[in-house]
XYZ file of C-alpha atoms in Angstrom:
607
model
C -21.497 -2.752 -18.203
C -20.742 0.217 -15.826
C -17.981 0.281 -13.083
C -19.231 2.950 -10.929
C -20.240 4.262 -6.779
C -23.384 2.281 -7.611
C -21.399 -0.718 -8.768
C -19.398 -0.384 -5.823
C -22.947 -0.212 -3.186
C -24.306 -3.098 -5.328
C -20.829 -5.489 -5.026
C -21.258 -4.330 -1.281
C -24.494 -5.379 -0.850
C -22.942 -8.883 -2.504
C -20.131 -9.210 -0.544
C -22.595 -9.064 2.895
C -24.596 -11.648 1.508
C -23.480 -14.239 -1.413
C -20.511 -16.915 0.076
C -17.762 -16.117 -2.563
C -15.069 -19.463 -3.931
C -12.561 -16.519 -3.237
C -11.805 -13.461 -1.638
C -8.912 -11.760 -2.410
C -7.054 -9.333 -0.398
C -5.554 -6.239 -2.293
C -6.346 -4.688 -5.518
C -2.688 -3.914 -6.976
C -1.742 -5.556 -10.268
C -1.273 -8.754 -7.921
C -4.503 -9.351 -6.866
C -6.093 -7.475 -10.288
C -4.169 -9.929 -12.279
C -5.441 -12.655 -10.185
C -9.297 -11.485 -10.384
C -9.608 -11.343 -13.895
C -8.603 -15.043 -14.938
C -10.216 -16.819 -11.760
C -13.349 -14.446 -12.999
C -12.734 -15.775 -16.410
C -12.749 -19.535 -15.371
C -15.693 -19.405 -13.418
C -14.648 -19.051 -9.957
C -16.817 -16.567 -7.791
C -14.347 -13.987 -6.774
C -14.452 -11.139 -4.955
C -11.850 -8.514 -4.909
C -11.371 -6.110 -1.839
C -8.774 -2.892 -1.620
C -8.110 -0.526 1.453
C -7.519 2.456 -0.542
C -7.952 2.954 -4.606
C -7.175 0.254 -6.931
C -3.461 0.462 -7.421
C -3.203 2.914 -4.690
C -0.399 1.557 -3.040
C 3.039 0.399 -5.051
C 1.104 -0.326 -8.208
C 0.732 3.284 -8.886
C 4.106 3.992 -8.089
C 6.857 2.288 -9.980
C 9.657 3.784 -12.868
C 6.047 3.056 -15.170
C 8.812 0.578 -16.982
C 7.646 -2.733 -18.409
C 11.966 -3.600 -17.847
C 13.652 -6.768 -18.957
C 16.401 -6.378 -16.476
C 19.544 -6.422 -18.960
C 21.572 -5.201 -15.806
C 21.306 -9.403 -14.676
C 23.126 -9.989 -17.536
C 26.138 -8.479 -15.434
C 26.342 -11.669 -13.520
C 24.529 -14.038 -16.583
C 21.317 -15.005 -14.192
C 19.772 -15.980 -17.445
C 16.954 -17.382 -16.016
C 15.606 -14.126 -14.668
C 16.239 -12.319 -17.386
C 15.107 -15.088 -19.985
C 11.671 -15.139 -17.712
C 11.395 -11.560 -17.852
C 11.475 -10.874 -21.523
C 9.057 -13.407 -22.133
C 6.832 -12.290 -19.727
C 6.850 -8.775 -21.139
C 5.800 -9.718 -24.593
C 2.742 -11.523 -23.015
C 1.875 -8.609 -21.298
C 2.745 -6.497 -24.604
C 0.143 -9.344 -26.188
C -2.334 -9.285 -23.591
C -2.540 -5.209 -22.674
C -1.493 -3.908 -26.277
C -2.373 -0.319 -25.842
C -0.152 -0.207 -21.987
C 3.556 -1.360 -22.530
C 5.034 0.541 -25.791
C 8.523 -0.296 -26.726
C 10.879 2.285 -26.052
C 14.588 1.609 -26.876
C 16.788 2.607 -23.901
C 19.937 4.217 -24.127
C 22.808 2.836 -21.815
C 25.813 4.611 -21.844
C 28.916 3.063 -21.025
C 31.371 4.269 -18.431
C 35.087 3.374 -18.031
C 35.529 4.021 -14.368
C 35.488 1.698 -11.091
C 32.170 -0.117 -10.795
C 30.729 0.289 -13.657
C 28.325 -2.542 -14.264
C 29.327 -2.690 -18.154
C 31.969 -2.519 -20.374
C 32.144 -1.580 -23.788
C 32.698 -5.457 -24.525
C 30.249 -6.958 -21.909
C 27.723 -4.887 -22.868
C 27.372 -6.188 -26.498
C 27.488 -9.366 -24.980
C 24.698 -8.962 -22.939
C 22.904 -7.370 -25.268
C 23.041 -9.764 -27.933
C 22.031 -12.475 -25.453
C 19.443 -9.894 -24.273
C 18.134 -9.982 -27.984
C 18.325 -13.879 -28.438
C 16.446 -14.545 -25.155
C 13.308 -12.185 -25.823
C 13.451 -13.103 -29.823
C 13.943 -9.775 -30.865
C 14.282 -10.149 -34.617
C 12.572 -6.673 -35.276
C 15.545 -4.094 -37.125
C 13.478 -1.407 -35.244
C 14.625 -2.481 -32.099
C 17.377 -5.176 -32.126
C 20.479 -3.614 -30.257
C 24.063 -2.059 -31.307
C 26.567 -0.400 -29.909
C 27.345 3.715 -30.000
C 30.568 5.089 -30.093
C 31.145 8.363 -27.760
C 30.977 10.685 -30.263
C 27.169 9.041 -31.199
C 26.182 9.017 -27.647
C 27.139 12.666 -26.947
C 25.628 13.366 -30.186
C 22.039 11.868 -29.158
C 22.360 13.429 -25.609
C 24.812 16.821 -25.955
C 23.919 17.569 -21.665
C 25.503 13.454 -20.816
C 28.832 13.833 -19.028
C 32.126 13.175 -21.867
C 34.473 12.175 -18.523
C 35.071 8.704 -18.867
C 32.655 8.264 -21.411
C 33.073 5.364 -23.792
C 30.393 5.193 -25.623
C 26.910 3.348 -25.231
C 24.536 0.582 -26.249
C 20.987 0.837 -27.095
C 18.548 -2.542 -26.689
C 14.624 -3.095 -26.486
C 12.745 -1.641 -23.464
C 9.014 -1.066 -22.281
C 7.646 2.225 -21.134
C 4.568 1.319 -18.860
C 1.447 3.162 -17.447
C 1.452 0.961 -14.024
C -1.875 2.349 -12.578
C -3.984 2.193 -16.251
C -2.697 -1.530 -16.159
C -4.301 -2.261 -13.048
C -7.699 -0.808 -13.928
C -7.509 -2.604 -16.831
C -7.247 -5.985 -15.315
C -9.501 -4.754 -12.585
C -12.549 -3.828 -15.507
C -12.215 -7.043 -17.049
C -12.504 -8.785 -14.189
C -15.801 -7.189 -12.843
C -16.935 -7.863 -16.638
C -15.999 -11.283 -16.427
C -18.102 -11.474 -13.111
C -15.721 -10.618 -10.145
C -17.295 -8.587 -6.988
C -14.630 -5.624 -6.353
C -14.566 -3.014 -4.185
C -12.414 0.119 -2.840
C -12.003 1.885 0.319
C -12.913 -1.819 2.001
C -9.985 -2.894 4.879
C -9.565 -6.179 5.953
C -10.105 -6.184 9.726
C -9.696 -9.450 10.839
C -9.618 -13.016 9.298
C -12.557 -15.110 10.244
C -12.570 -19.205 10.868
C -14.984 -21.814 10.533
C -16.083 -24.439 13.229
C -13.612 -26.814 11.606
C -10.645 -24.332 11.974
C -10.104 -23.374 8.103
C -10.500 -19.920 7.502
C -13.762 -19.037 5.788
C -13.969 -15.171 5.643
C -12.573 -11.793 6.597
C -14.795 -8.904 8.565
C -14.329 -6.049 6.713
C -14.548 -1.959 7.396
C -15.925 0.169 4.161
C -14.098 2.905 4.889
C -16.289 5.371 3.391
C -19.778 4.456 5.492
C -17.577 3.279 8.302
C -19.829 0.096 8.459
C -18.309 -3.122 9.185
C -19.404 -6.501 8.177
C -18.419 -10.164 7.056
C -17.466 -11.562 3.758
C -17.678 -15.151 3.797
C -15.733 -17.401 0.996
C -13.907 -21.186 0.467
C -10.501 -19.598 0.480
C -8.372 -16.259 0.952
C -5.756 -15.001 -1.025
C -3.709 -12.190 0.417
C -2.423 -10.117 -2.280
C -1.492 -6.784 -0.262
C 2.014 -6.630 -1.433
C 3.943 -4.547 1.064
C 0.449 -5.292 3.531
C 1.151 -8.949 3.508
C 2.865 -9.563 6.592
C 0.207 -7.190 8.033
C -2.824 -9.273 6.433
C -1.554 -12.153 7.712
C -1.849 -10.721 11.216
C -4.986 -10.509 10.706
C -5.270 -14.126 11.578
C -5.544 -15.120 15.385
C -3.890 -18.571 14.791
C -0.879 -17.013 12.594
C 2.197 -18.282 13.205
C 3.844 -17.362 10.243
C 6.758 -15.269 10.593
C 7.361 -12.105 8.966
C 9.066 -12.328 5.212
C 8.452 -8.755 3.524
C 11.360 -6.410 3.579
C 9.528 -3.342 1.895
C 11.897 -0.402 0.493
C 11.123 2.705 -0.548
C 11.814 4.121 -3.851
C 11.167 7.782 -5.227
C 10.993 9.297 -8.466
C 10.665 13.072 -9.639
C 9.550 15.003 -12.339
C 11.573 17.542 -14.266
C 10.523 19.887 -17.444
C 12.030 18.344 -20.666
C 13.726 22.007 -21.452
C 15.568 21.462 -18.241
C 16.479 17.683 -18.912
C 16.102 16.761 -22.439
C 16.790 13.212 -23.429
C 15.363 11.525 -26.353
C 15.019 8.322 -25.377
C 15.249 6.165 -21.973
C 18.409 6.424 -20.615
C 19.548 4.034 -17.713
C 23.555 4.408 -16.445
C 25.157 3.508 -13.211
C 24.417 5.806 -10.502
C 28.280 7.154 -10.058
C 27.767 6.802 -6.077
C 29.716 3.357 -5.858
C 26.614 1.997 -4.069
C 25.733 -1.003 -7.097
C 22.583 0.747 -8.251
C 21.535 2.290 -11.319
C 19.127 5.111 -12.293
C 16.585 5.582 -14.859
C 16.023 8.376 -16.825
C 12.734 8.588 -18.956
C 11.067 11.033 -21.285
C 7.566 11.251 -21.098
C 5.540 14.105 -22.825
C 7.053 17.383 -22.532
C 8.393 15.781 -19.024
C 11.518 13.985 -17.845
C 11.490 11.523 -14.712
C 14.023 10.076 -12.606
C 14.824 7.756 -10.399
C 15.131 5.805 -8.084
C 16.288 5.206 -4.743
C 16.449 2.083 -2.167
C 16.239 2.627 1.094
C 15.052 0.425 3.823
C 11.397 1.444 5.194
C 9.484 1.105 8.559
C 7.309 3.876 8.182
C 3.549 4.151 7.171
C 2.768 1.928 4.798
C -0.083 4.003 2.775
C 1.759 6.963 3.062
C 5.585 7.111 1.850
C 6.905 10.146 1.520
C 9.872 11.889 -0.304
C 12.371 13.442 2.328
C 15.145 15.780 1.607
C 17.633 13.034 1.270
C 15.958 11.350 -1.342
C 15.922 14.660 -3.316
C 19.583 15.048 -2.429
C 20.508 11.871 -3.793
C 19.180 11.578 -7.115
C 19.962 15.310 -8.108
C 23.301 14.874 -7.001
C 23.343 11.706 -9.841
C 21.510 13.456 -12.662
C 23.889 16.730 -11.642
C 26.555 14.634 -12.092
C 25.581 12.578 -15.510
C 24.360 15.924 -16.678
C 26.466 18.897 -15.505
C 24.997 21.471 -17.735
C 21.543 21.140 -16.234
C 22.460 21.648 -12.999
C 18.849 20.802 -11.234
C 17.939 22.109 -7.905
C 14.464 21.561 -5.683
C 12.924 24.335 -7.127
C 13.147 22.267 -10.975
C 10.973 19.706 -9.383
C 7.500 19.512 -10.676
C 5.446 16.735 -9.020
C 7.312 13.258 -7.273
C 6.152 10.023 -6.464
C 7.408 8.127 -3.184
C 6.683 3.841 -3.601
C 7.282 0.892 -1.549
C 8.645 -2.341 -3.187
C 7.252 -5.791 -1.718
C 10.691 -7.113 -0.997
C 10.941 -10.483 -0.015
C 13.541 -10.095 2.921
C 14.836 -13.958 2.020
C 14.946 -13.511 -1.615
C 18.193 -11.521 -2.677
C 16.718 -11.254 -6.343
C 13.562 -9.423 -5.567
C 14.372 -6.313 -7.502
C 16.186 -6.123 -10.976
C 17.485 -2.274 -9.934
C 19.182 -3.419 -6.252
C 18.773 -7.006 -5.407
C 22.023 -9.072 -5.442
C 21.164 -11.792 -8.508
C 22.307 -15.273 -7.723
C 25.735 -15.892 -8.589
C 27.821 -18.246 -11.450
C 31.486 -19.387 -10.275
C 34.032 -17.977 -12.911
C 33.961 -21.178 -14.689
C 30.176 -20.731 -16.036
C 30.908 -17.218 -16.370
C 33.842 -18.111 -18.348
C 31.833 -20.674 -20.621
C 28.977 -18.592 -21.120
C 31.379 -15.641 -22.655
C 33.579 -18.550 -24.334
C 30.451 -19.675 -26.296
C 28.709 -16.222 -27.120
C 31.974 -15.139 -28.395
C 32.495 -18.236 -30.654
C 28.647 -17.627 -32.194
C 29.466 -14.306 -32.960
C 32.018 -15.518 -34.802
C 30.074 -18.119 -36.196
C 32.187 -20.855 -34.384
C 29.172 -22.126 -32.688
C 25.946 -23.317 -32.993
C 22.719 -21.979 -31.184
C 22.545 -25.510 -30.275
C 25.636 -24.691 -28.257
C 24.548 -21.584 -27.015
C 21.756 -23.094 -25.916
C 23.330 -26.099 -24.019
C 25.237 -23.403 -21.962
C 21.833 -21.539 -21.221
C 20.116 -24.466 -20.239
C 23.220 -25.779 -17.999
C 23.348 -22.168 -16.587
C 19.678 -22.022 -15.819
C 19.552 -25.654 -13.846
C 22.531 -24.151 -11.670
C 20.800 -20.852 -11.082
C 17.130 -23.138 -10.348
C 19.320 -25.205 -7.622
C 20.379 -22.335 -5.710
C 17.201 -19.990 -5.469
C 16.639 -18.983 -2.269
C 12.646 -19.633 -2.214
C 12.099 -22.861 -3.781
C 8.332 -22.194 -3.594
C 8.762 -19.347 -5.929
C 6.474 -18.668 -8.997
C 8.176 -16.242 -10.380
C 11.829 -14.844 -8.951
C 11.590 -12.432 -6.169
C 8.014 -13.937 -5.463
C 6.609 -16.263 -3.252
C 3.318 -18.599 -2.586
C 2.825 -19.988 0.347
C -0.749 -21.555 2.425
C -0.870 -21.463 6.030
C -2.081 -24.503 8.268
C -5.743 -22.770 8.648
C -5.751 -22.065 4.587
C -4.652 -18.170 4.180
C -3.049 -18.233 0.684
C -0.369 -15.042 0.169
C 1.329 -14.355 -2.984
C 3.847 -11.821 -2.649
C 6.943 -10.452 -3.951
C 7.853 -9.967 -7.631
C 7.661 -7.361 -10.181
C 4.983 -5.902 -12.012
C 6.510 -7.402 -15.448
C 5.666 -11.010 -13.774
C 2.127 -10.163 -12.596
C 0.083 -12.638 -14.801
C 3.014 -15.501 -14.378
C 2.704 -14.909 -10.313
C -1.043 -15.115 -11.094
C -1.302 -18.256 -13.342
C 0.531 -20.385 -10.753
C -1.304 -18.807 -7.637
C -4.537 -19.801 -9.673
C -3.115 -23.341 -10.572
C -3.266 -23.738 -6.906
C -6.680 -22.360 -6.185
C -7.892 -24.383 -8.668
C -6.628 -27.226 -7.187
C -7.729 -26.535 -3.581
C -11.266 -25.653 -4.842
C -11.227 -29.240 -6.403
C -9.818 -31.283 -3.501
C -11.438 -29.266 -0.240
C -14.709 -28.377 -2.015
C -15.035 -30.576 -4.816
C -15.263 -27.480 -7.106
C -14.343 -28.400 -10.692
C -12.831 -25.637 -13.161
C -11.683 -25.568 -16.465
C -7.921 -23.815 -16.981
C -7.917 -20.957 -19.123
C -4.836 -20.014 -21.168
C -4.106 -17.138 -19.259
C -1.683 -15.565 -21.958
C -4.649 -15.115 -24.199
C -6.999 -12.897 -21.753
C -7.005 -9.027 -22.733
C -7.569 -6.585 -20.334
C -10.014 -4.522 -21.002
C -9.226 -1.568 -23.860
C -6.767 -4.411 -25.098
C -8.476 -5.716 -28.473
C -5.809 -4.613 -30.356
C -3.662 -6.706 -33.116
C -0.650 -6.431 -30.747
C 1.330 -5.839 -34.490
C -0.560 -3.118 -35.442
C -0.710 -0.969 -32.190
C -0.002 2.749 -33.977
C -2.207 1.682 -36.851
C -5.343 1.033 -34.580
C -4.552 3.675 -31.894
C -4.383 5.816 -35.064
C -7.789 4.701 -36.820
C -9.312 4.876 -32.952
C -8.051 9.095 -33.129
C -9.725 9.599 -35.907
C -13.285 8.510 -34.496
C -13.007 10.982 -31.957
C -12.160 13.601 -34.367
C -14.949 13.089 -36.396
C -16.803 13.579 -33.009
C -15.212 16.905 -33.186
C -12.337 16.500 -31.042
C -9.041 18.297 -32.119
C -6.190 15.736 -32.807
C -3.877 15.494 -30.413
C -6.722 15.450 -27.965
C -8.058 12.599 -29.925
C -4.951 10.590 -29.734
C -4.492 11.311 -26.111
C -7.496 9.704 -25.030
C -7.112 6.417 -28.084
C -3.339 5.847 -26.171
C -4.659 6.009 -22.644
C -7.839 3.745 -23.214
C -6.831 1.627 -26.064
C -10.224 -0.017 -27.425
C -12.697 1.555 -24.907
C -11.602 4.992 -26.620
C -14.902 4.051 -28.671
C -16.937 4.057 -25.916
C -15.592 7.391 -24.756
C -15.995 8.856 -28.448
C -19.624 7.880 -28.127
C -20.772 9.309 -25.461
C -23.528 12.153 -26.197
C -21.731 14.793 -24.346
C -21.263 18.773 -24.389
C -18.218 20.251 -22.513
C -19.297 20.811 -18.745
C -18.093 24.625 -17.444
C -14.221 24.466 -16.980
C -13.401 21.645 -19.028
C -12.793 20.598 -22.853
C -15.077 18.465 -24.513
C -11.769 15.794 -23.973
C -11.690 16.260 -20.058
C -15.448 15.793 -19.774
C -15.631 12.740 -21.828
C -12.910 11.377 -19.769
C -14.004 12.263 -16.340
C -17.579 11.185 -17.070
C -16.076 7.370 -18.488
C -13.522 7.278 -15.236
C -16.970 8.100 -13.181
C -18.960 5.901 -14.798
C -16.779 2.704 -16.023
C -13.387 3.389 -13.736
C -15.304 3.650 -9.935
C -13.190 7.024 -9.654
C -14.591 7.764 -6.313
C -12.255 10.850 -5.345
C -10.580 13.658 -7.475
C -7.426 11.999 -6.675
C -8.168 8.863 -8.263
C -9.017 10.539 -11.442
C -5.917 13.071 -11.685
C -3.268 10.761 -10.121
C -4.303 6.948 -11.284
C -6.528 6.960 -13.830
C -5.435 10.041 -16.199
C -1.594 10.704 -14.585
C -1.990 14.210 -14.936
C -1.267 15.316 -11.711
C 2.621 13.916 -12.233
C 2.548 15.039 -16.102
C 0.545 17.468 -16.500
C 1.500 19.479 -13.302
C 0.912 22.778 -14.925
C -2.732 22.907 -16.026
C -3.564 20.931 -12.763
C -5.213 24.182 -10.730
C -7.738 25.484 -13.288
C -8.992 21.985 -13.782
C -9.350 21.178 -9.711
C -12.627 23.031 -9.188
C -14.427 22.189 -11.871
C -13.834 18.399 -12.062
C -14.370 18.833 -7.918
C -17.854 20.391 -8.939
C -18.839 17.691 -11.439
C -17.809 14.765 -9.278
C -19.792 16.450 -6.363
C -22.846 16.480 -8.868
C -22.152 12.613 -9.367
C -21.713 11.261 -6.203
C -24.035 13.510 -4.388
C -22.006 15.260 -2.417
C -22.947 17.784 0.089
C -20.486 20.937 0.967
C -18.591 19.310 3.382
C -17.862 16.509 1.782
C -16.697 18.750 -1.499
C -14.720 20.281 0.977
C -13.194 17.354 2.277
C -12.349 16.137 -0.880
C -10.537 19.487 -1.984
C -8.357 19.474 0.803
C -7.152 15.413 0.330
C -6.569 16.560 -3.541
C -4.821 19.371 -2.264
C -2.895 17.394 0.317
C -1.857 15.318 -2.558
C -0.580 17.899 -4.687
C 1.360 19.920 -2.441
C 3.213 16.240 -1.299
C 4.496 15.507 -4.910
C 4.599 19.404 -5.418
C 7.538 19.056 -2.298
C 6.137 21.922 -0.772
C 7.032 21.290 2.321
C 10.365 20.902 1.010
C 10.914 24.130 -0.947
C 9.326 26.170 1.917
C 11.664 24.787 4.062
């Protein structure tokens, strides 16, 4: 079943035409992970996005699947005990995406520090206990200095104490949208790019029953008619809702802006994740994560009123995080010049909901007595003077107390929020992209239930926990053993190895389709790069050269340095595609140009 332009101009031609059960607004890992299981149940759904699928903050996070240990600070067990178990159903559900990755956290003995040596066993071994980590692999233990400056010689000694190490999630954010976003079109769902809401459209009763739309390629406008809307537009929602003549709703999104940047591994080696307090006495911590022969960092927090599609990285932001990895590592000594590509994000803060984002939110708060019991009663099981009964009482107690004093009782997930306005707009926003398919399940519960009351539409609940993405029919236990055996097709196709494996990792499962496709390298390109950009074409609706070098394949933050001699010949394929005349190859050279020189920090270093 191909995902392709001509998908896209046939799911056009849909949308104008066929009433929909729902339309939802925004094709991040929201509204993707919403798609595929109304798609699955039955539900007719289409699925429209302003720019690329995961274009906006879905693209753009720390690429972390994180459990949010740094809770444990205050014991909100309930976020982190949601969290964990969250991330092993996405771990079950996209097997080939999140890949466990211990991270390193070394511990500090100065003012602020958000753990001690002692606390941050503690939390650790709770940590363990609440996401069942039984696996000697990966369950945690401490390091003493000497250990941690041994696994990373560049880490500052001042004040160091030594470190933990616990069970973490690296992530490839974008791939995981287009995943859920490929399953849902095979599942049935209408989706689109490059379509804008313009305005939201009523019915002669007053209920909302469509949106008219702009494609923003043709520049043609028209209506989409459906039952009910679900705004998913994350940092948009406030904007979406607008969109709505009769809104009255006032605004609840507090977006911030966080940036990351990439570093050669020879000029930043670390072995593993590494995540530490930031040194700045500001609460925050910063993330430090190997990928490839690249290191990335990050990230900052700073309020944002700017353009929403197009958040940039200033020279403060660079200023700020190279002054905290100089600092943590005062041998490497990083300047602007070091910096290889960047990525500039918005978070969908909920402006009521203090504990929106595990990295700077302010968690809900125990008085020092539950504090006090929760440490009395880990301490006695570690010594084998209590029960996990016991421990489990205190949890439970602990987790009622935190559940009373949530800000947003209509949460479905912390940090998120679902809410219906009195002409029917539905808008789930908020929370993290470890609680995408929880957010989803409960907005769908509700869809579900208004399809059945309003429209007397009856459909059968799906156990959402179950549904693979698409590339995701992997034994979740066996991950490196199928990725493996998937290689080795492609090199009996006459790939070389690594090459092999590179493509198996990023596409899980649908690696077999890409290994069977009857293809000879085009000019410019491997036999590897051609398969690739022929599947994104064909199966990914990669309509621009950005889509294909920044979301689908990453290479334009990873890969930085065979970027230029790939540019004109993928730009002279995908012309040959989509039918592209000079101009528009033109046009489409200078955007992926654009692109590159903004994570490049041209502007920056020319300065």
């Amino acid at each position: 079943m191909t995902f392709s332009a001509t998908t896209r101009a046939q799911n056009i031609a849909r949308l104008k035409t066929e009433p929909l059960d729902l339309l939802i607004i925004g094709g991040g890992i929201t509204g993707a992970g919403v798609a595929i299981q109304t798609s699955k149940m039955g539900i007719k759904t289409g699925l429209i996005e302003m720019q690329d699928f995961a274009g906006g903050t879905s693209s753009r996070s720390t690429k972390l699947v994180h459990g949010g240990i740094r809770y444990l600070k205050t014991f909100d067990v309930e976020v982190v005990s949601d969290t964990v178990k969250e991330r092993a159903v996405v771990q079950q559900i996209a097997p080939h995406i999140p890949r466990p990755a211990p991270m390193l956290l070394p511990i500090y003995d100065e003012p602020g520090a958000t753990f001690t040596r002692f606390s941050v066993k503690v939390a650790m071994d709770l940590y363990d206990k609440l996401a069942n980590v039984t696996d000697p692999r990966y369950v945690n233990y401490l390091l003493s200095k000497e250990e941690v400056r041994k696994r990373e010689p560049l880490l500052n000694p001042e004040n160091l104490v030594g470190g933990g190490v616990y069970l973490d999630f690296v992530n490839n954010d974008a791939r995981l949208v287009i995943e859920n976003i490929k399953r849902a079109h095979e599942n049935g769902g209408i989706m689109a790019s490059r379509i804008q809401a313009l305005q939201l459209l009523h019915g002669e009763n007053g209920r909302l029953n469509g949106v008219h739309v702009k494609d923003r390629l043709s520049s043609a406008e028209f209506d989409i008619h459906a039952k009910l809307i679900l705004n998913t537009s994350g940092p948009w929602s406030d904007l979406v809702r607008q969109l709505d003549p009769k809104n009255t709703a006032k605004p609840q999104m507090r977006p911030t802006k966080g940036v990351h940047l990439v570093v050669p591994s020879d000029r930043l080696p670390v072995p593993q994740p590494t995540y530490f307090d930031t040194g700045m006495h500001d609460g925050r911590m910063t993330f430090v994560v190997p990928r490839g022969d690249k290191t990335y960092f990050g990230t900052t927090d700073t309020d944002y009123q700017g353009d929403f599609s197009h958040p940039t990285v200033e020279q403060a932001d660079v200023d700020y995080l190279l002054k905290i990895i100089n600092h943590h590592y005062p041998q490497a000594q990083l300047t602007l010049n070091d910096i290889e590509a960047s990525w500039a994000s918005l978070r969908p803060l909920i402006a009521a909901n203090g504990s929106s984002d595990y990295n700077g939110g302010q968690p809900s708060k125990l008085s020092d007595q539950s504090f006090k019991s929760l440490i009395d009663v880990v301490q006695r099981y570690e010594n084998q003077q209590a029960s996990r009964n016991d421990v489990e009482q205190v949890v439970n107690h602990l987790e009622k107390a935190l559940n009373e004093t949530s800000t947003n009782p209509s949460s479905v997930s912390r940090g998120s929020d679902l809410s219906v306005t009195s002409d029917g707009l539905l808008t789930l926003a908020g929370g993290k992209i470890t609680d995408y398919r929880k957010m989803a399940a409960g907005a769908v519960a509700l869809i579900r239930d208004l399809l059945a009351k309003q429209f007397n539409l009856q459909f059968a609940p799906i156990n959402s926990k179950q549904l693979t993405v698409s590339g995701g029919d992997l034994d979740p236990a066996q991950v490196p053993e199928e990725i493996a055996a998937l290689a080795q097709i492609g090199v009996a196709k006459g790939l070389p190895q690594k090459e092999a494996e590179k493509l198996a990792n990023l596409y899980g499962t649908n690696a077999k389709i890409i290994f069977n496709q009857n293809l000879v390298p085009l000019p410019g390109l491997s036999l590897a790069e051609t398969l690739s950009l022929h599947y994104a074409l064909t199966e990914e609706m990669v309509l621009s050269p950005v889509d294909y070098f920044l979301r689908r394949t990453n290479h334009l933050l990873f890969q930085r340095e065979s970027l230029d001699a790939l540019k004109a010949p993928v730009l002279t394929a995908m012309a040959a595609a989509l039918n592209w005349d000079e101009t528009e190859k033109q046009r489409q050279a200078q955007q992926l140009d654009q692109v590159i020189a903004e994570s490049d920090l041209t502007a920056l270093k020319h300065n």
